[in-house]
Coordinates of C-alpha atoms in Angstrom, one line a residue:
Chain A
X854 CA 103.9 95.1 121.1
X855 CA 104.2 92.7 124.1
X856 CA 105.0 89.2 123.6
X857 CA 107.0 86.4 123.9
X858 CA 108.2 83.9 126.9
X859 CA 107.3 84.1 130.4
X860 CA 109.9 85.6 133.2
X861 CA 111.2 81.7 133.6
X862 CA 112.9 82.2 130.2
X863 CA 114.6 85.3 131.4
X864 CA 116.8 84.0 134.4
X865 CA 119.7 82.4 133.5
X866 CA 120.4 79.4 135.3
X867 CA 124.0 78.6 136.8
X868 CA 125.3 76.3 133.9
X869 CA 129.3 75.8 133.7
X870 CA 131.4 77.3 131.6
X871 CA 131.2 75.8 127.9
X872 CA 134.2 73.2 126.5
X873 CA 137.4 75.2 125.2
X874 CA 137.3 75.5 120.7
X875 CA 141.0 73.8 121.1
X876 CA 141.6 71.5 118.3
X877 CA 139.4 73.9 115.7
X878 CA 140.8 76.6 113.8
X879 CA 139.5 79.2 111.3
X880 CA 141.4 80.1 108.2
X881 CA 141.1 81.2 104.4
X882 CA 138.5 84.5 104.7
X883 CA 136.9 85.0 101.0
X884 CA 134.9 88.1 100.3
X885 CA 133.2 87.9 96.5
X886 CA 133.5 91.9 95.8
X887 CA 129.9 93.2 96.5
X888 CA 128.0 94.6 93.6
X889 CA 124.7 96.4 94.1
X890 CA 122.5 94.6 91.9
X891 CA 123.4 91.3 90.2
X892 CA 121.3 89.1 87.4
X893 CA 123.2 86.0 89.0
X894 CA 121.7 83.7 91.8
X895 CA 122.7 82.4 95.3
X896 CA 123.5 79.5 93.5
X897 CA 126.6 81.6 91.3
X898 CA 127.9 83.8 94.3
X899 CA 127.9 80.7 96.9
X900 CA 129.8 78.9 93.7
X901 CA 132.1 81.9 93.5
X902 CA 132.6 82.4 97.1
X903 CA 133.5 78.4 97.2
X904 CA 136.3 78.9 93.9
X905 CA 137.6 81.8 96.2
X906 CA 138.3 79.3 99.0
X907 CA 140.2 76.8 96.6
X908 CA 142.0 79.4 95.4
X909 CA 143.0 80.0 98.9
X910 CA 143.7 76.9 100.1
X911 CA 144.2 74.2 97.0
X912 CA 141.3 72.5 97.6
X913 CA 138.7 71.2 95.8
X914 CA 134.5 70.0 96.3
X915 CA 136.1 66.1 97.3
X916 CA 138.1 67.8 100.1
X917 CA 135.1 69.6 101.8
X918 CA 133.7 67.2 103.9
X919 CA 131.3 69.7 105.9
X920 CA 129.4 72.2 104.7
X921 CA 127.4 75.3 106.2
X922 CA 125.9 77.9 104.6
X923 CA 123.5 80.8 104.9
X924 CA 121.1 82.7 102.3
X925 CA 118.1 84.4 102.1
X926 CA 117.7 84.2 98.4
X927 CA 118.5 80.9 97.2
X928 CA 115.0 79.3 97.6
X929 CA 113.6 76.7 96.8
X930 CA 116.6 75.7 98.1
X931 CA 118.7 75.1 101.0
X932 CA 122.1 74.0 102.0
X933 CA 121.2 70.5 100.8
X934 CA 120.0 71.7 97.2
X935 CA 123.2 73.4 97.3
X936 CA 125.5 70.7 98.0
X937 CA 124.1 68.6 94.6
X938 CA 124.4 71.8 93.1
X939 CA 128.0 72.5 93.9
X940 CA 129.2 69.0 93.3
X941 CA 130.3 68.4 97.4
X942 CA 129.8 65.5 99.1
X943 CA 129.7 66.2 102.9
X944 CA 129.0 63.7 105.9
X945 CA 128.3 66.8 108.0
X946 CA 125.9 69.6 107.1
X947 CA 124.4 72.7 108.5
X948 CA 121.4 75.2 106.7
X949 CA 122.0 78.6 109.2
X950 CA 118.5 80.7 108.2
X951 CA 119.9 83.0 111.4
X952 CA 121.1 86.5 108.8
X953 CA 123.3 88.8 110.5
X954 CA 124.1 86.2 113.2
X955 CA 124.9 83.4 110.6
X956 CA 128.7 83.9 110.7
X957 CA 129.7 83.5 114.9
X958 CA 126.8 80.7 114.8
X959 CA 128.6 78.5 111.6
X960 CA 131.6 79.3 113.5
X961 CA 130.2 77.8 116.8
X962 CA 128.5 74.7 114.6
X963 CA 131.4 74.0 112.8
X964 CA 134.2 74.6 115.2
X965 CA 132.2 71.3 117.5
X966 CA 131.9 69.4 114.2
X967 CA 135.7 69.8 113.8
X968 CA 136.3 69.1 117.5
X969 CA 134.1 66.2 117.6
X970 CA 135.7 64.5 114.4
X971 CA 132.6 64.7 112.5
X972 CA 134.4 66.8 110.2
X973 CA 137.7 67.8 109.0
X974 CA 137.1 70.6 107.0
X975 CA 134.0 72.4 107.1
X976 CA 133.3 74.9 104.4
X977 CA 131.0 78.1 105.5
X978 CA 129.6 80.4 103.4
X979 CA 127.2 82.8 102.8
X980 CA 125.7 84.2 99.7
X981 CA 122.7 86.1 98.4
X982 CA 122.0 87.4 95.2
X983 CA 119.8 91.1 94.8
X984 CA 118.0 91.7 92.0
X985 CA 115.0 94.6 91.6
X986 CA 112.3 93.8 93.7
X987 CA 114.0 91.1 95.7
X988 CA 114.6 92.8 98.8
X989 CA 110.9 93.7 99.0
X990 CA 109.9 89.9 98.0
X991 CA 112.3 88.8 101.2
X992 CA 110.2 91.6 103.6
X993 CA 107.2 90.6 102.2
X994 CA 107.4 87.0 103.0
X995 CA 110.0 87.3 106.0
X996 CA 108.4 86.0 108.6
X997 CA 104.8 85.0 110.1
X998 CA 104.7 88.0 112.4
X999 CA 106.4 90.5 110.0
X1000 CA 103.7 89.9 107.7
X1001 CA 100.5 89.8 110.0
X1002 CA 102.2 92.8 111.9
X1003 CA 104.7 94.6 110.4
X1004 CA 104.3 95.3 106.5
X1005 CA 100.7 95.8 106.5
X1006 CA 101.9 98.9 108.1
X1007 CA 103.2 101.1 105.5
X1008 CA 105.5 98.1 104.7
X1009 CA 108.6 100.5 105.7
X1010 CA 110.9 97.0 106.1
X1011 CA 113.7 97.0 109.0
X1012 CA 114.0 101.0 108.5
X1013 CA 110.4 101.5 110.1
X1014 CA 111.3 98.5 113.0
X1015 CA 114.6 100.0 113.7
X1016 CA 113.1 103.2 113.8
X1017 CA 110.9 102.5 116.8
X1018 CA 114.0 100.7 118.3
X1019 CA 116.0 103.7 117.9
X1020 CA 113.8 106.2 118.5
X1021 CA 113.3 104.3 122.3
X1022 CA 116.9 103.9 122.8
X1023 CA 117.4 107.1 122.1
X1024 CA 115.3 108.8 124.3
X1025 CA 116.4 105.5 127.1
X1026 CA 119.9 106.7 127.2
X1027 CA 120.3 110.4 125.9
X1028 CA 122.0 109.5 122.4
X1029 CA 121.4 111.9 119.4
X1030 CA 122.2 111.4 116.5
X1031 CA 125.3 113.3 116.8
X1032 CA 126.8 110.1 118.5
X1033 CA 125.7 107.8 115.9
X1034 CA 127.3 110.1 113.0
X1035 CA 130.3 109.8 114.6
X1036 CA 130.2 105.9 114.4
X1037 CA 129.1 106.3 110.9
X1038 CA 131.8 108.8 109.9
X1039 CA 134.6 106.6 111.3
X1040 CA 132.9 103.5 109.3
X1041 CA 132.7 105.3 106.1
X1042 CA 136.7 106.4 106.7
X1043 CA 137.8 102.7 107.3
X1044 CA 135.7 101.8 104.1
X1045 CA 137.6 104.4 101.5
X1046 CA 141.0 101.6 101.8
X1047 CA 138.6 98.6 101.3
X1048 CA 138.7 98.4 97.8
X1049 CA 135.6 96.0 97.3
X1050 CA 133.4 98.8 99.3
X1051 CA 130.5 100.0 97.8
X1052 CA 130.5 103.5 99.1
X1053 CA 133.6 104.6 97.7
X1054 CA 133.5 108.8 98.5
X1055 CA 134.1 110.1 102.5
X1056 CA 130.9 111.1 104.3
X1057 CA 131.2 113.9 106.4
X1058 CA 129.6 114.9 110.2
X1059 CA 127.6 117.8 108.0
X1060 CA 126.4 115.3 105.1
X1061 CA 125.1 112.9 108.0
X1062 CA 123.1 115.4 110.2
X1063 CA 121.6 116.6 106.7
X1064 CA 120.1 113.4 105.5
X1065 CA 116.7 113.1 104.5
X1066 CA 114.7 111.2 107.0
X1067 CA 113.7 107.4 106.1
X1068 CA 111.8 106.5 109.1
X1069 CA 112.4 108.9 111.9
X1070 CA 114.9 108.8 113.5
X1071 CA 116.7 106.9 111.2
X1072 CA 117.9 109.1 108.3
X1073 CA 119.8 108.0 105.1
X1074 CA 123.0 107.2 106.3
X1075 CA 121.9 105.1 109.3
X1076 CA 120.6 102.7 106.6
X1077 CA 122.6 99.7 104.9
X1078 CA 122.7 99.5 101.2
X1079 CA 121.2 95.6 100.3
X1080 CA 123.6 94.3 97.4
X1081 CA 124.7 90.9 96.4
X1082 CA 127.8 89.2 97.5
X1083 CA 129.2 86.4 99.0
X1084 CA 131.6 85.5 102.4
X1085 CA 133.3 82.0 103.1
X1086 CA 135.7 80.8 105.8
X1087 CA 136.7 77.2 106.6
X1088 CA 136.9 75.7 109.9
X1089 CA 139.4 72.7 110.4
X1090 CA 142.2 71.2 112.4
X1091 CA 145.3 73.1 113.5
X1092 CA 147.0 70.2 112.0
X1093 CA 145.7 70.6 108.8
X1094 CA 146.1 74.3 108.4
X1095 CA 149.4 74.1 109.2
X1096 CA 149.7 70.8 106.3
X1097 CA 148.0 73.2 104.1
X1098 CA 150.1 76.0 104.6
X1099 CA 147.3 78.6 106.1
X1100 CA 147.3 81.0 108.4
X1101 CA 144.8 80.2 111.0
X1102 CA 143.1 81.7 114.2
X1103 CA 141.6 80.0 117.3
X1104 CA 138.2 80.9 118.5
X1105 CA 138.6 81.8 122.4
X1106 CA 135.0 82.1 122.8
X1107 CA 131.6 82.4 121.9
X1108 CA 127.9 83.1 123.1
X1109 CA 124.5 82.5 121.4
X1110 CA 120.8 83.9 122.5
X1111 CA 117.9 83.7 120.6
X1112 CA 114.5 85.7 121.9
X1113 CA 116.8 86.9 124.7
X1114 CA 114.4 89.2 126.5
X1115 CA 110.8 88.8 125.3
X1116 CA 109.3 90.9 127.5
X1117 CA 110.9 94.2 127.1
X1118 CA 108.0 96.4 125.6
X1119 CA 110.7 97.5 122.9
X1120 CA 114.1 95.9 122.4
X1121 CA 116.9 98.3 124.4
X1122 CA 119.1 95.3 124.6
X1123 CA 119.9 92.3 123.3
X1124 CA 120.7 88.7 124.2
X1125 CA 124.2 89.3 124.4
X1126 CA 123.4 90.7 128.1
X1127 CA 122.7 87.3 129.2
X1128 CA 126.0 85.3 128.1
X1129 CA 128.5 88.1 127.9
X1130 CA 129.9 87.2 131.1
X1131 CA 130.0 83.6 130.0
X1132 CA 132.2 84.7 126.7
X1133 CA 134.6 86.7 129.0
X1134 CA 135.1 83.8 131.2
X1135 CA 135.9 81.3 128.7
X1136 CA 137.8 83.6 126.2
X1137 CA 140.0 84.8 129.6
X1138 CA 140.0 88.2 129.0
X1139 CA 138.4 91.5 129.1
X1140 CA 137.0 93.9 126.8
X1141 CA 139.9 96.3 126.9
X1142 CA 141.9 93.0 125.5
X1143 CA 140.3 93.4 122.2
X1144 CA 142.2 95.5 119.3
X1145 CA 139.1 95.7 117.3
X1146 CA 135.2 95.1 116.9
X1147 CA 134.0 94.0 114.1
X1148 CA 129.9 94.7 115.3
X1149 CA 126.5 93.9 113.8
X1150 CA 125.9 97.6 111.8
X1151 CA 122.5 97.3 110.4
X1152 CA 121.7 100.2 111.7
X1153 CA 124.0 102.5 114.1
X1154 CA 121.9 102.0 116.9
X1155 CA 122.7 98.3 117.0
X1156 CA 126.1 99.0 117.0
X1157 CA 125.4 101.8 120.0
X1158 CA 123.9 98.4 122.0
X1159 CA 126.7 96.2 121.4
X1160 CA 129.2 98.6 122.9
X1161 CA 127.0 98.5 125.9
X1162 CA 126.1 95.0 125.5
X1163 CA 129.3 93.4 125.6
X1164 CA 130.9 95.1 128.2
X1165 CA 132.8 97.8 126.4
X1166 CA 130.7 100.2 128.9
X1167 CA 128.1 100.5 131.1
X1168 CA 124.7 100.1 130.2
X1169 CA 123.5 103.9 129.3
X1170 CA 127.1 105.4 129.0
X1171 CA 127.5 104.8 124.9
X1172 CA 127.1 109.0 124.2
X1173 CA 130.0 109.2 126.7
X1174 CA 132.0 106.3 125.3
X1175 CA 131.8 107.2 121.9
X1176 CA 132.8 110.7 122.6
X1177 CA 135.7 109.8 124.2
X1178 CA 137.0 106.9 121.5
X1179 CA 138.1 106.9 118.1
X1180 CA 136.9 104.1 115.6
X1181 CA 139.1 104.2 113.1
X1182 CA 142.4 101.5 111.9
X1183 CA 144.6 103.6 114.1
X1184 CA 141.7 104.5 116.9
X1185 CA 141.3 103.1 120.7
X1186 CA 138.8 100.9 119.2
X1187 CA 138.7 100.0 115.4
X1188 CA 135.0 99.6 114.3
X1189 CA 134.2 97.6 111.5
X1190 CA 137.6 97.8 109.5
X1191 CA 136.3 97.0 106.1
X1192 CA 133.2 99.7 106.8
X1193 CA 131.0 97.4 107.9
X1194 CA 127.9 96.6 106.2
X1195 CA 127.0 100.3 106.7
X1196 CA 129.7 101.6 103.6
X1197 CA 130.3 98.2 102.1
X1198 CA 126.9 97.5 101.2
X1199 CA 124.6 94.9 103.0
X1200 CA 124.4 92.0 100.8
X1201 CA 121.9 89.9 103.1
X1202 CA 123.3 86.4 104.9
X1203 CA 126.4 87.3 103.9
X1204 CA 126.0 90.6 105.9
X1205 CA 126.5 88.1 108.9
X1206 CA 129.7 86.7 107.4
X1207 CA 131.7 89.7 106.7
X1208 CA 132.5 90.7 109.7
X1209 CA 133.7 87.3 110.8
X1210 CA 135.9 87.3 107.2
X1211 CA 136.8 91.1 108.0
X1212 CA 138.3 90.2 111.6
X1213 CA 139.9 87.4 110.3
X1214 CA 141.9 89.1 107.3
X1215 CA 143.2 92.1 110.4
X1216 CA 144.3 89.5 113.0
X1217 CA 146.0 86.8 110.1
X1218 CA 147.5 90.6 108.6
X1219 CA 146.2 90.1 105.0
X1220 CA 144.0 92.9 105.0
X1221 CA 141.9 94.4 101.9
X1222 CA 143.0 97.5 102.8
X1223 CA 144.4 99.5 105.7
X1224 CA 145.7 97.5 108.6
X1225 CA 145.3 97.6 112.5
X1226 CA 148.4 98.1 113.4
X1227 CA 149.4 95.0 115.5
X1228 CA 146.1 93.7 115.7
X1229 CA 145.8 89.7 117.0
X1230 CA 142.5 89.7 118.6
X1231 CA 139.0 90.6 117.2
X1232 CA 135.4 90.4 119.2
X1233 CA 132.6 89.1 116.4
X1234 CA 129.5 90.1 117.2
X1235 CA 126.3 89.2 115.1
X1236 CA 122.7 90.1 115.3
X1237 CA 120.1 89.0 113.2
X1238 CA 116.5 88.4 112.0
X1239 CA 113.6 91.0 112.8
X1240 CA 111.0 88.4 113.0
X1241 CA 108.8 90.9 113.9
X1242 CA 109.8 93.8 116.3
X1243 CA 113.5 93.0 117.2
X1244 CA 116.3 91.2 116.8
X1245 CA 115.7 87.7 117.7
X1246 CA 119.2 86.3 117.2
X1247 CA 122.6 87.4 119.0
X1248 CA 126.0 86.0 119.1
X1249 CA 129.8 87.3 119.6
X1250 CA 133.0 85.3 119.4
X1251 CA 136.6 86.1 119.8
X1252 CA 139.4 85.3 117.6
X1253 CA 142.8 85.2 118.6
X1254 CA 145.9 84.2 115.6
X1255 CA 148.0 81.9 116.5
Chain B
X1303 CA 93.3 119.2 69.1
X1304 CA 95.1 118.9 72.1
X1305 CA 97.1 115.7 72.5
X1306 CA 97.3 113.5 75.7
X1307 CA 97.7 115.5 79.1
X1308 CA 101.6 114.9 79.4
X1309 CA 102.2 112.8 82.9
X1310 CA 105.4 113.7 85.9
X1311 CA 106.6 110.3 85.5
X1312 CA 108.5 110.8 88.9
X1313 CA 104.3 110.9 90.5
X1314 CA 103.0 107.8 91.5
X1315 CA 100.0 107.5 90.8
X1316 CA 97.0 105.1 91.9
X1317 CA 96.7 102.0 89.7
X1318 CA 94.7 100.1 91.7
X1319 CA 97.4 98.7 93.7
X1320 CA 96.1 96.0 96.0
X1321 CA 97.6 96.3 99.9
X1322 CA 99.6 93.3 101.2
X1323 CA 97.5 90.3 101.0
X1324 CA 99.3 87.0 102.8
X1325 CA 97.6 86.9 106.3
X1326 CA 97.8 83.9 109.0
X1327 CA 94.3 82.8 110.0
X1328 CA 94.7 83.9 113.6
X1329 CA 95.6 87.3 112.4
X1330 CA 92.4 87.4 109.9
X1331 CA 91.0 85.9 113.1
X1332 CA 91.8 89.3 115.1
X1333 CA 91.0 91.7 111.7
X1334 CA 87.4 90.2 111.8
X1335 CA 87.2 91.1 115.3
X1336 CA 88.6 94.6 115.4
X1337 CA 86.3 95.0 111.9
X1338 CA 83.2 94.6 114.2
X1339 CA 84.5 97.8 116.5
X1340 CA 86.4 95.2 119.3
X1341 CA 90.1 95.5 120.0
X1342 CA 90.5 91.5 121.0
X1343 CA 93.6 90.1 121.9
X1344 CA 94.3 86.1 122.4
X1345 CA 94.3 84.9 125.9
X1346 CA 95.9 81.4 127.0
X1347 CA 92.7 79.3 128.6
X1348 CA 95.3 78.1 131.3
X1349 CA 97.6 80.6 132.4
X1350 CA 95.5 83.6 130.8
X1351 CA 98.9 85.2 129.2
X1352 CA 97.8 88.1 127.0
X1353 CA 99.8 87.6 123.7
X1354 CA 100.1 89.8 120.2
X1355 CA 100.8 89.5 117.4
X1356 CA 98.5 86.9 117.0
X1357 CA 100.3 82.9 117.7
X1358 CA 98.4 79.4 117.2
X1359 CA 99.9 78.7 120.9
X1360 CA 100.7 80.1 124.1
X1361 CA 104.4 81.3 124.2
X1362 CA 104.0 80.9 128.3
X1363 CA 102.6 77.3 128.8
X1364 CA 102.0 76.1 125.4
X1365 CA 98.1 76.2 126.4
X1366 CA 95.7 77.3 123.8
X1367 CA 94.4 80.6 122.9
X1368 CA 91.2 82.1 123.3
X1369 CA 90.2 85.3 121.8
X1370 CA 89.3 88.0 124.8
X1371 CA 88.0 91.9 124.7
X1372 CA 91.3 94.2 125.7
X1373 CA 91.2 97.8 127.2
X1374 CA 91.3 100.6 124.6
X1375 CA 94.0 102.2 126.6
X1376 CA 97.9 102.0 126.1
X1377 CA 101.2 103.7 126.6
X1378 CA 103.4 104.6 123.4
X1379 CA 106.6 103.4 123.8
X1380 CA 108.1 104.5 120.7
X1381 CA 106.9 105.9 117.3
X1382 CA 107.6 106.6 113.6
X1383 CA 106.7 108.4 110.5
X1384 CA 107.7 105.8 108.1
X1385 CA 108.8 107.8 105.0
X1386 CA 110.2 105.6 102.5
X1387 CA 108.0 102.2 101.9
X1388 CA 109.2 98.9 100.1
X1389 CA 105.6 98.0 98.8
X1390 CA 104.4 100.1 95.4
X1391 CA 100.7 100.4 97.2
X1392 CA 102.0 102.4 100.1
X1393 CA 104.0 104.3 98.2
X1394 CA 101.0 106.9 97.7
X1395 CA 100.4 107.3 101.4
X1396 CA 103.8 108.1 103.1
X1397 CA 104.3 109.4 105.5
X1398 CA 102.3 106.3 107.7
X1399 CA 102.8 106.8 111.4
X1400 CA 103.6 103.8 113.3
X1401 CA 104.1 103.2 116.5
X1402 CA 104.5 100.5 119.6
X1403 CA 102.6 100.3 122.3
X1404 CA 102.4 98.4 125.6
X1405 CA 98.9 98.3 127.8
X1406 CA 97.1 97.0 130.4
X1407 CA 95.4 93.7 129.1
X1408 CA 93.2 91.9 130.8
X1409 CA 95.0 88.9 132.9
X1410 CA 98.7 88.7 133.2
X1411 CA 101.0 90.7 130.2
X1412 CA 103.2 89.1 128.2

């Protein structure tokens, strides 16, 4: 399984620091509670997800005038069908086919549309509907190289390609399973106080090591349930927050990286290794500045490599860091506050969303549930779209309230 | 008289499923190949970049591709028993071992 770019694509060249988000904001997080199969389309949820943010913020489809949005299952169309379809009439618009990294990149997109006046309020959302059979349709016809290469072989979907991944890592950097448990048992406890979650009883050390294997070594609860549901946020001026009476944050920065290292025989890290001294830089602080992390959970081992990946340790360390932190609301470093897509159910683009609408609700203090205490800044990190053998896409951002 | 032989309805059993069909020609283009005994790989003509799975171009240069007889040998890198499929005709056959592999093609790796 080698492939991909030559070395030339690997070096980072010096390029200064990327413009300041000043003059963008992000405000009115909607979550449509998750359900775990639905007879509805992408269509309904992005419609619901869109009456959620006018009931947020009082306005309606003729005060949109940007639109981006993310699904997997609303084909034939895209955000264009979508805008007839919801009755908006946008002069800037963005279709983000990018999954788990949909939410930090239609923040990135629409925070320069805002910026550059090309918009004033830009509506994001994702929605995807799941039905029986639908996930499988979306593996089967994911991608080019997923089908020559990928479901012809047992067709075991992202368990089987995060498997391999996991079972490298593993063995890479001495992490069992134990450590990921503990990530997953913290998720599941931050989950039981989100009342839209799907998993709704506590999962213990014991029930984790004792899972059936899916794909070894990823056993049950390393997997995501897929569901349907939809995510929104808008993106505007300060100004008009603040006219429209919502609390708002500032993005302080943000990376993205697609096909980050396409030479590594089996994906041990991703593209956030590349730019996560750029999103340091620009955002003006450090890793220990953060008061949660609201990470990419697909699988546990993705969550392992962020840690790592963003700077929270050394490459190699994770078994030690997670031993010696505590992920829950009241923990060194909250993980995933709303249980992440691992205990509230993955319900596909929107998986990408959530955690950008979960870090929001914590740091503007109008949680679903529990609340970090005293919690202003979140890192956003997404990760998205096994085109084949790995995660293609990466991107983090953090939010600060103002 | 006996009636019909009562069925587990929690067995799958083989109806004739068909395996996943939707292929790209270059991948037919390597099935064909490894169907006649030869593991072949695609080659780029200009900077002879060995590339999988199979691409219509050259991810290095953007040269074109020419099919080229690989080594038998590789190196697992990691492996899996996948247990639980998406697709009703695999659904028979679990566990399916899979694994990833890097090895020494002819001409430069990618």
């Amino acid at each position: 399984m080698l492939a991909g770019v030559g070395e030339l694509g690997q070096v980072n060249r010096m390029t200064r620091l990327p413009a300041s988000y000043e003059g963008a904001v992000v405000a009115a997080p909607v979550t449509v509670p998750y359900v775990r199969f639905s007879p509805q389309t992408a269509h309904w949820w992005a419609g619901r997800a869109l009456a959620g943010v006018a009931q947020a913020t009082g306005l309606g489809p003729g005060d949109i005038d940007g639109f981006c949005f993310a699904s997997f299952s609303a084909a034939p169309d895209t955000a264009v069908g979508m805008v007839q379809h919801l009755g908006l009439s946008p002069r800037w618009l963005d279709h983000i086919p990018t999954g788990g990294a949909s939410g930090v990149m239609a923040l990135r997109r629409a925070a320069r549309a805002v910026q550059a006046g090309e918009a004033e309020v830009v509506a994001c959302v994702a929605a995807d509907t799941n039905r029986i059979d639908s996930f499988r349709r979306t593996l089967e016809g994911f991608s080019r190289f997923a089908q020559d290469a990928m479901y012809p072989y047992g067709a075991g979907g992202p368990n089987a390609t995060f498997a391999l991944m996991t079972d490298a890592y593993m063995r890479a950097y001495g992490v069992s399973r134990a450590d990921f448990a503990k990530l997953c048992v913290a998720q599941r406890e931050n989950a039981l106080s989100n009342p839209h979650a799907l998993m709704k009883s506590p999962l213990t050390h014991e029930m984790y090591m004792a899972a059936r294997a899916i794909s070894d070594p990823v056993h049950l609860y390393d997997c995501v349930m897929p569901c349907a549901g939809a995510e929104a946020f808008i993106v505007t001026t300060p100004e008009r927050a603040e006219a429209l009476g919502l609390k708002a944050a500032q993005m302080r920065g943000a990376i993205e990286r697609h096909n980050g290292f396409a030479a590594d025989p089996v994906q041990l890290r991703g593209g956030w290794v590349r730019d996560v001294d750029t999103l340091w830089q620009m955002a003006g602080m450090a890793p220990s500045d953060m008061h949660m992390l609201q990470a990419y959970d697909d699988y546990p081992v993705i969550v392992a490599m962020q840690i790592e990946d963003l700077g929270f340790c050394e490459k190699g360390a994770v078994s030690r860091f997670i031993g010696k932190n505590e992920f829950g609301m009241q923990g060194s470093l909250p993980l995933n506050t709303n249980g992440g897509q691992l205990s509230a159910g993955q319900a596909g683009a929107a998986g990408g969303f959530q955690n950008v609408t979960e870090a929001l609700r914590q740091i503007l203090r109008m949680p679903l549930g529990a609340q970090v205490p005293g919690a202003t800044r979140a890192l956003v990190s997404g990760f998205g779209m096994v085109n084949y053998d790995r995660g293609v896409c990466s991107g983090a951002a953090v939010l600060e309230a103002l | 008289v006996r009636g019909p032989v009562k069925k587990d309805p929690l067995r799958p059993i083989d109806l004739g499923h068909v395996p996943p069909a939707p292929r790209s020609r270059a991948a037919m283009a390597m099935a064909v190949r490894a169907g006649q005994g030869r593991f072949m790989l695609q080659a780029c003509v200009r900077c002879e970049a060995v590339t999988y799975p199979p691409r219509d171009c050259c991810p290095a240069c953007w040269g074109a591709l020419a099919w080229r007889d690989q080594p038998q040998g590789g190196r697992v890198v990691a492996q899996t028993d996948v247990r639980v499929s998406a697709d009703i005709y695999f659904r028979g056959q679990m566990p399916w071992r899979i694994w990833c592999s890097g090895w020494t093609a002819q001409g430069r790796r990618r």
